[in-house]
Coordinates of C-alpha atoms in Angstrom, one line a residue:
X1 CA 182.4 -50.0 -31.6
X2 CA 185.2 -51.0 -29.3
X3 CA 184.9 -54.4 -27.5
X4 CA 184.4 -53.9 -23.8
X5 CA 183.3 -57.4 -23.0
X6 CA 184.7 -59.5 -20.1
X7 CA 185.5 -63.0 -21.3
X8 CA 185.6 -65.8 -18.6
X9 CA 186.3 -69.5 -18.3
X10 CA 186.6 -71.6 -15.2
X11 CA 187.9 -75.1 -14.5
X12 CA 188.6 -77.4 -11.6
X13 CA 191.8 -79.5 -11.6
X14 CA 192.7 -82.5 -9.4
X15 CA 195.6 -83.3 -7.1
X16 CA 197.8 -86.2 -8.1
X17 CA 199.9 -88.3 -5.8
X18 CA 202.9 -90.0 -7.3
X19 CA 203.7 -93.6 -6.7
X20 CA 206.9 -93.3 -8.8
X21 CA 208.4 -90.0 -7.7
X22 CA 209.7 -87.1 -9.7
X23 CA 212.8 -85.8 -8.0
X24 CA 215.6 -84.0 -9.9
X25 CA 215.9 -81.8 -13.0
X26 CA 218.1 -82.0 -16.0
X27 CA 216.9 -78.5 -17.1
X28 CA 215.6 -76.2 -14.4
X29 CA 214.4 -73.5 -16.9
X30 CA 212.1 -75.9 -18.8
X31 CA 211.4 -78.1 -15.7
X32 CA 212.7 -81.2 -17.5
X33 CA 213.0 -84.2 -15.1
X34 CA 215.9 -86.6 -14.7
X35 CA 213.5 -89.5 -14.5
X36 CA 210.0 -90.5 -15.5
X37 CA 207.3 -90.6 -12.9
X38 CA 203.8 -92.1 -12.4
X39 CA 200.8 -90.9 -10.3
X40 CA 197.2 -91.5 -9.5
X41 CA 194.8 -88.6 -10.1
X42 CA 192.6 -88.2 -7.1
X43 CA 188.9 -87.4 -7.1
X44 CA 187.9 -83.8 -7.3
X45 CA 185.0 -84.5 -5.0
X46 CA 187.6 -84.3 -2.2
X47 CA 190.7 -82.4 -3.5
X48 CA 190.7 -79.8 -6.2
X49 CA 191.8 -76.3 -7.3
X50 CA 189.1 -74.1 -8.8
X51 CA 190.4 -71.4 -11.1
X52 CA 188.7 -68.7 -13.2
X53 CA 190.6 -66.9 -16.0
X54 CA 189.1 -63.6 -17.3
X55 CA 190.4 -61.0 -19.7
X56 CA 189.1 -57.8 -21.2
X57 CA 190.3 -54.7 -23.0
X58 CA 188.9 -52.8 -20.0
X59 CA 191.3 -54.5 -17.5
X60 CA 194.5 -52.6 -16.6
X61 CA 197.9 -54.3 -16.8
X62 CA 199.6 -56.3 -15.4
X63 CA 198.1 -59.8 -15.2
X64 CA 197.0 -60.6 -11.6
X65 CA 196.4 -63.7 -9.6
X66 CA 194.4 -64.1 -6.3
X67 CA 195.0 -67.5 -4.6
X68 CA 192.7 -68.1 -1.6
X69 CA 192.0 -64.3 -1.6
X70 CA 195.7 -63.4 -1.3
X71 CA 197.6 -61.7 -4.2
X72 CA 200.3 -63.8 -5.8
X73 CA 203.1 -62.8 -8.2
X74 CA 202.8 -63.8 -11.9
X75 CA 206.2 -62.4 -12.7
X76 CA 208.1 -65.6 -11.7
X77 CA 209.9 -67.4 -14.5
X78 CA 207.5 -70.4 -14.2
X79 CA 204.3 -68.3 -14.4
X80 CA 205.7 -66.2 -17.1
X81 CA 206.6 -69.2 -19.2
X82 CA 203.1 -70.7 -19.0
X83 CA 201.3 -67.4 -19.8
X84 CA 203.7 -66.7 -22.7
X85 CA 203.1 -70.1 -24.2
X86 CA 199.3 -69.9 -23.9
X87 CA 199.2 -66.4 -25.4
X88 CA 201.4 -67.5 -28.3
X89 CA 198.9 -70.2 -29.2
X90 CA 196.0 -67.8 -29.0
X91 CA 197.8 -65.2 -31.0
X92 CA 198.4 -67.7 -33.7
X93 CA 194.7 -68.4 -33.9
X94 CA 194.0 -64.7 -34.1
X95 CA 196.5 -64.2 -36.9
X96 CA 194.7 -66.8 -38.9
X97 CA 191.2 -65.6 -38.2
X98 CA 191.0 -61.8 -37.9
X99 CA 187.3 -62.0 -36.8
X100 CA 188.4 -63.4 -33.4
X101 CA 188.6 -61.0 -30.4
X102 CA 192.3 -60.3 -29.6
X103 CA 192.2 -62.0 -26.2
X104 CA 195.9 -62.6 -26.3
X105 CA 196.6 -58.9 -26.1
X106 CA 194.5 -58.2 -23.0
X107 CA 195.5 -58.4 -19.3
X108 CA 194.4 -61.5 -17.4
X109 CA 192.7 -61.7 -14.1
X110 CA 193.1 -65.1 -12.4
X111 CA 191.3 -66.1 -9.3
X112 CA 191.9 -69.5 -7.7
X113 CA 190.9 -71.4 -4.6
X114 CA 192.1 -74.7 -3.1
X115 CA 189.9 -76.8 -0.8
X116 CA 193.0 -78.3 0.8
X117 CA 196.2 -76.8 2.5
X118 CA 198.6 -75.1 0.2
X119 CA 202.3 -76.1 0.1
X120 CA 202.0 -78.8 2.8
X121 CA 202.9 -81.9 0.7
X122 CA 199.4 -82.3 -0.9
X123 CA 200.5 -81.4 -4.5
X124 CA 198.9 -77.9 -4.4
X125 CA 201.2 -76.5 -7.0
X126 CA 200.4 -79.4 -9.4
X127 CA 196.6 -78.8 -9.1
X128 CA 197.2 -75.1 -9.2
X129 CA 199.2 -74.9 -12.4
X130 CA 197.0 -77.5 -14.1
X131 CA 193.9 -75.4 -13.3
X132 CA 195.6 -72.2 -14.4
X133 CA 196.7 -73.7 -17.8
X134 CA 193.3 -75.4 -18.4
X135 CA 191.3 -72.4 -17.5
X136 CA 193.3 -70.1 -19.8
X137 CA 193.3 -72.7 -22.6
X138 CA 189.5 -72.8 -22.3
X139 CA 189.3 -68.9 -22.2
X140 CA 191.4 -68.8 -25.4
X141 CA 189.4 -71.7 -27.0
X142 CA 192.7 -73.6 -27.7
X143 CA 192.3 -76.9 -29.6
X144 CA 195.4 -78.5 -28.0
X145 CA 194.9 -81.9 -26.2
X146 CA 195.5 -82.3 -22.5
X147 CA 198.8 -84.1 -23.3
X148 CA 199.9 -81.1 -25.5
X149 CA 198.9 -78.7 -22.7
X150 CA 200.8 -80.8 -20.2
X151 CA 204.0 -79.5 -21.8
X152 CA 203.0 -76.0 -20.9
X153 CA 201.8 -76.9 -17.4
X154 CA 205.1 -78.8 -16.8
X155 CA 206.9 -75.5 -17.1
X156 CA 204.9 -74.1 -14.2
X157 CA 205.2 -77.1 -11.9
X158 CA 206.6 -80.4 -13.1
X159 CA 203.9 -82.5 -11.5
X160 CA 201.2 -80.3 -12.9
X161 CA 201.5 -82.0 -16.2
X162 CA 200.1 -85.2 -14.6
X163 CA 197.1 -83.3 -13.2
X164 CA 195.8 -82.5 -16.7
X165 CA 194.8 -86.2 -17.1
X166 CA 192.7 -88.5 -15.0
X167 CA 193.2 -92.1 -13.8
X168 CA 196.7 -93.5 -13.8
X169 CA 199.2 -91.1 -15.4
X170 CA 202.8 -91.2 -16.4
X171 CA 205.1 -88.2 -17.0
X172 CA 207.7 -89.4 -19.5
X173 CA 211.0 -87.7 -18.9
X174 CA 211.8 -87.5 -22.6
X175 CA 215.3 -86.9 -24.1
X176 CA 214.9 -83.9 -26.3
X177 CA 216.6 -80.7 -25.2
X178 CA 213.6 -78.5 -26.0
X179 CA 211.4 -80.7 -23.8
X180 CA 208.8 -81.4 -26.5
X181 CA 208.8 -85.1 -25.6
X182 CA 208.6 -84.5 -21.8
X183 CA 204.8 -84.8 -21.3
X184 CA 202.0 -86.6 -19.6
X185 CA 200.6 -89.9 -20.9
X186 CA 197.6 -91.9 -19.8
X187 CA 198.6 -95.3 -18.5
X188 CA 195.0 -96.3 -17.7
X189 CA 191.7 -94.4 -17.4
X190 CA 189.7 -94.3 -14.2
X191 CA 187.4 -97.0 -15.6
X192 CA 190.3 -99.5 -15.9
X193 CA 190.8 -99.8 -12.1
X194 CA 188.1 -97.7 -10.4
X195 CA 188.3 -99.6 -7.1
X196 CA 191.5 -97.8 -6.0
X197 CA 191.0 -95.8 -2.8
X198 CA 193.2 -93.5 -0.8
X199 CA 193.3 -92.3 2.8
X200 CA 195.3 -89.2 3.4
X201 CA 196.6 -88.6 6.9
X202 CA 197.3 -84.9 7.3
X203 CA 200.2 -84.7 9.6
X204 CA 200.8 -81.0 9.0
X205 CA 199.0 -78.3 7.1
X206 CA 202.0 -76.0 7.6
X207 CA 204.2 -74.9 4.7
X208 CA 207.1 -77.4 4.5
X209 CA 210.6 -76.2 5.6
X210 CA 212.4 -77.2 2.4
X211 CA 210.5 -76.6 -0.9
X212 CA 210.5 -79.3 -3.5
X213 CA 212.5 -77.1 -5.9
X214 CA 215.2 -76.4 -3.3
X215 CA 215.3 -80.0 -2.2
X216 CA 215.7 -81.3 -5.8
X217 CA 218.6 -78.9 -6.5
X218 CA 220.4 -80.0 -3.3
X219 CA 219.8 -83.7 -4.0
X220 CA 221.1 -83.5 -7.6
X221 CA 224.2 -81.6 -6.4
X222 CA 225.2 -83.7 -3.4
X223 CA 223.5 -87.2 -3.2
X224 CA 225.6 -90.2 -4.2
X225 CA 222.4 -92.3 -4.4
X226 CA 220.7 -89.9 -6.8
X227 CA 222.5 -91.1 -10.0
X228 CA 221.7 -94.8 -9.5
X229 CA 218.1 -94.0 -8.6
X230 CA 217.6 -91.9 -11.7
X231 CA 219.4 -94.1 -14.2
X232 CA 218.6 -97.6 -12.9
X233 CA 216.1 -97.9 -10.1
X234 CA 213.3 -95.7 -11.4
X235 CA 213.2 -97.0 -15.0
X236 CA 212.9 -100.5 -13.6
X237 CA 210.1 -99.5 -11.2
X238 CA 208.2 -97.6 -13.9
X239 CA 208.0 -100.9 -15.9
X240 CA 206.9 -102.8 -12.8
X241 CA 204.3 -100.2 -11.9
X242 CA 202.8 -100.0 -15.3
X243 CA 202.5 -103.8 -15.4
X244 CA 200.8 -103.9 -12.0
X245 CA 198.3 -101.3 -13.1
X246 CA 197.5 -103.0 -16.4
X247 CA 197.0 -106.3 -14.6
X248 CA 195.2 -104.7 -11.7
X249 CA 197.7 -106.4 -9.4
X250 CA 197.3 -104.7 -6.1
X251 CA 200.1 -106.6 -4.3
X252 CA 202.6 -105.7 -7.0
X253 CA 201.4 -102.1 -7.0
X254 CA 201.7 -101.9 -3.3
X255 CA 205.1 -103.3 -3.0
X256 CA 206.6 -101.1 -5.7
X257 CA 204.8 -98.0 -4.2
X258 CA 206.3 -98.6 -0.7
X259 CA 209.8 -99.4 -1.9
X260 CA 209.7 -96.3 -4.2
X261 CA 208.6 -94.0 -1.3
X262 CA 211.3 -95.4 0.9
X263 CA 213.9 -95.0 -1.8
X264 CA 212.9 -91.5 -2.6
X265 CA 213.2 -90.4 1.1
X266 CA 216.5 -92.3 1.4
X267 CA 217.8 -90.1 -1.4
X268 CA 216.6 -87.0 0.5
X269 CA 218.4 -88.2 3.6
X270 CA 221.6 -88.8 1.5
X271 CA 221.5 -85.1 0.5
X272 CA 223.9 -82.6 2.1
X273 CA 222.6 -81.3 4.4
X274 CA 220.0 -84.1 4.8
X275 CA 216.4 -83.3 4.1
X276 CA 213.9 -84.6 6.6
X277 CA 210.4 -84.6 5.1
X278 CA 209.2 -87.4 7.3
X279 CA 208.7 -87.1 11.1
X280 CA 207.8 -89.4 13.9
X281 CA 204.1 -89.3 13.0
X282 CA 205.0 -90.3 9.4
X283 CA 207.0 -93.2 10.6
X284 CA 204.1 -94.3 12.9
X285 CA 201.9 -94.3 9.8
X286 CA 204.4 -96.6 8.0
X287 CA 204.3 -99.0 10.9
X288 CA 200.5 -98.9 11.0
X289 CA 200.4 -100.0 7.4
X290 CA 202.8 -102.8 8.1
X291 CA 200.6 -103.9 11.0
X292 CA 197.5 -103.8 8.8
X293 CA 199.1 -106.1 6.3
X294 CA 200.4 -108.4 9.0
X295 CA 196.9 -108.6 10.6
X296 CA 195.3 -109.3 7.2
X297 CA 197.7 -112.0 6.2
X298 CA 198.1 -110.3 2.8
X299 CA 199.0 -106.9 1.3
X300 CA 195.8 -104.7 1.8
X301 CA 197.4 -101.3 2.0
X302 CA 200.4 -99.3 0.7
X303 CA 201.9 -96.1 2.0
X304 CA 203.6 -93.3 0.1
X305 CA 204.9 -89.9 1.0
X306 CA 205.7 -87.0 -1.3
X307 CA 207.9 -84.1 -0.2
X308 CA 206.2 -83.7 3.2
X309 CA 205.1 -85.6 6.2
X310 CA 201.5 -86.5 5.1
X311 CA 200.8 -90.2 4.6
X312 CA 198.8 -91.3 1.5
X313 CA 197.6 -94.9 2.0
X314 CA 196.3 -96.7 -1.0
X315 CA 193.9 -99.7 -0.8
X316 CA 191.1 -101.3 -2.8
X317 CA 187.4 -101.0 -2.2
X318 CA 187.2 -104.6 -1.1
X319 CA 189.7 -103.9 1.7
X320 CA 188.0 -100.6 2.7
X321 CA 186.2 -101.8 5.8
X322 CA 189.3 -103.6 7.1
X323 CA 191.6 -100.6 6.6
X324 CA 189.4 -97.8 7.6
X325 CA 187.9 -99.4 10.6
X326 CA 191.4 -99.6 12.2
X327 CA 192.3 -96.0 11.3
X328 CA 189.0 -94.7 12.5
X329 CA 189.3 -96.6 15.8
X330 CA 192.5 -94.6 16.3
X331 CA 191.5 -91.3 14.7
X332 CA 187.7 -91.2 15.0
X333 CA 187.7 -87.8 16.6
X334 CA 189.6 -86.2 13.7
X335 CA 188.0 -84.0 11.0
X336 CA 187.3 -85.6 7.7
X337 CA 185.3 -88.7 8.4
X338 CA 182.1 -87.0 7.4
X339 CA 181.2 -89.2 4.4
X340 CA 182.2 -92.5 6.1
X341 CA 179.0 -94.1 7.3
X342 CA 180.4 -97.4 8.5
X343 CA 180.2 -98.1 12.2
X344 CA 183.4 -98.5 14.1
X345 CA 184.6 -99.7 17.4
X346 CA 187.7 -99.1 19.6
X347 CA 187.7 -102.6 20.9
X348 CA 190.9 -104.3 21.9
X349 CA 190.5 -106.8 19.1
X350 CA 190.4 -104.1 16.4
X351 CA 193.3 -102.2 17.9
X352 CA 195.5 -105.3 18.6
X353 CA 199.0 -104.7 17.4
X354 CA 198.7 -100.9 17.2
X355 CA 199.7 -100.1 20.7
X356 CA 203.1 -98.8 19.7
X357 CA 201.8 -96.3 17.2
X358 CA 198.3 -95.5 18.4
X359 CA 199.1 -92.6 20.6
X360 CA 201.6 -91.0 18.2
X361 CA 199.0 -91.1 15.4
X362 CA 196.3 -89.7 17.6
X363 CA 198.4 -86.8 18.7
X364 CA 200.1 -86.1 15.4
X365 CA 197.3 -86.4 12.8
X366 CA 195.2 -83.2 12.4
X367 CA 192.6 -84.5 9.9
X368 CA 191.9 -87.3 7.4
X369 CA 190.8 -87.3 3.8
X370 CA 189.3 -90.3 2.2
X371 CA 189.2 -90.2 -1.6
X372 CA 189.6 -92.4 -4.7
X373 CA 191.1 -92.4 -8.2
X374 CA 189.4 -89.6 -10.3
X375 CA 189.2 -87.7 -13.5
X376 CA 191.2 -84.9 -15.0
X377 CA 190.1 -81.2 -15.1
X378 CA 186.5 -80.2 -15.6
X379 CA 185.2 -77.0 -17.2
X380 CA 182.6 -75.4 -14.8
X381 CA 180.2 -72.5 -15.0
X382 CA 180.8 -71.3 -11.4
X383 CA 183.0 -68.3 -12.0
X384 CA 185.3 -66.7 -9.4
X385 CA 185.3 -63.4 -11.4
X386 CA 182.0 -61.7 -11.7
X387 CA 180.4 -59.9 -14.8
X388 CA 182.2 -56.7 -13.8
X389 CA 185.6 -58.3 -13.7
X390 CA 185.8 -58.3 -9.9
X391 CA 186.6 -61.3 -7.7
X392 CA 183.6 -63.1 -6.3
X393 CA 183.5 -62.7 -2.5

């Protein structure tokens, strides 16, 4: 009797925010970077992509993807590369065990949702491709490790390779032409430094004007700073950052994080035409962190910005009250403070020194997200495709 079953697997995958930035490619087809990078995986309690992969001989071709209820193309080179690699691994299993259902031959139905804005500088493509690869790998019962799967996820979105692991994660650039050594590596698990926290100030939830891919291509082609950054600056910072993480040295971590963010955006400005990912609100957030550190008399917070205007501010649990009380005094009416139970005040003492940035932040920030370092992808039983193969409403 012909198999008419519908096979499903679901996963959630995290956002990661880099503290050493990936910017520039030595091979665009394989998504091979010009430099290594390092990120912190953020908690899925606050930011995640949830993806279900389903296949069946009853499905009609081609493969389909719904993202936040909207159809998306799977015919792009990046998506095609991921699906081809995953199908090849499953087909190899089927060739060695004829009793296995031939899942690799059947059309896929993929349904995915984000609980955060897409394409607004919050690493949506990283979480999205990590969830897609992990969900299909689970559907196909592939034995490959997260690091091995990161090679596939990298072909979809470079930063996605880091979202396949939790904690503190490096993406080693590698040197091989086939990209087999360009993959994610755990620097330290969540448990090594669980006190790390992050406050995300969402400046804009709109799609950014210059995509990361287009920005990288322009920078590689025109920036005079780019070569020095890739060959000298980033390798040195990678060593400093790994050392700071291993030693749980927040001041060292913070200083490298902020210098790296500034250097990355300087390279964007050195591109022709210049790329302006930051705006006045972003710059006010930078100044606010400087004021926090001045007021504390030590480094208690560090800012970083990816390819977008949203600020990510890292701090430790022991500094949480000091940091968040100031931001909440300014942004207390914004969405996102729901789980924060601490009382706060808008007294002159708390807001001292913030006069020059307070109004800019209040007008420019749309919401806040407080989160922490978190784990890699989870397999879940909540499916976004029902037993008949239809998307769950």
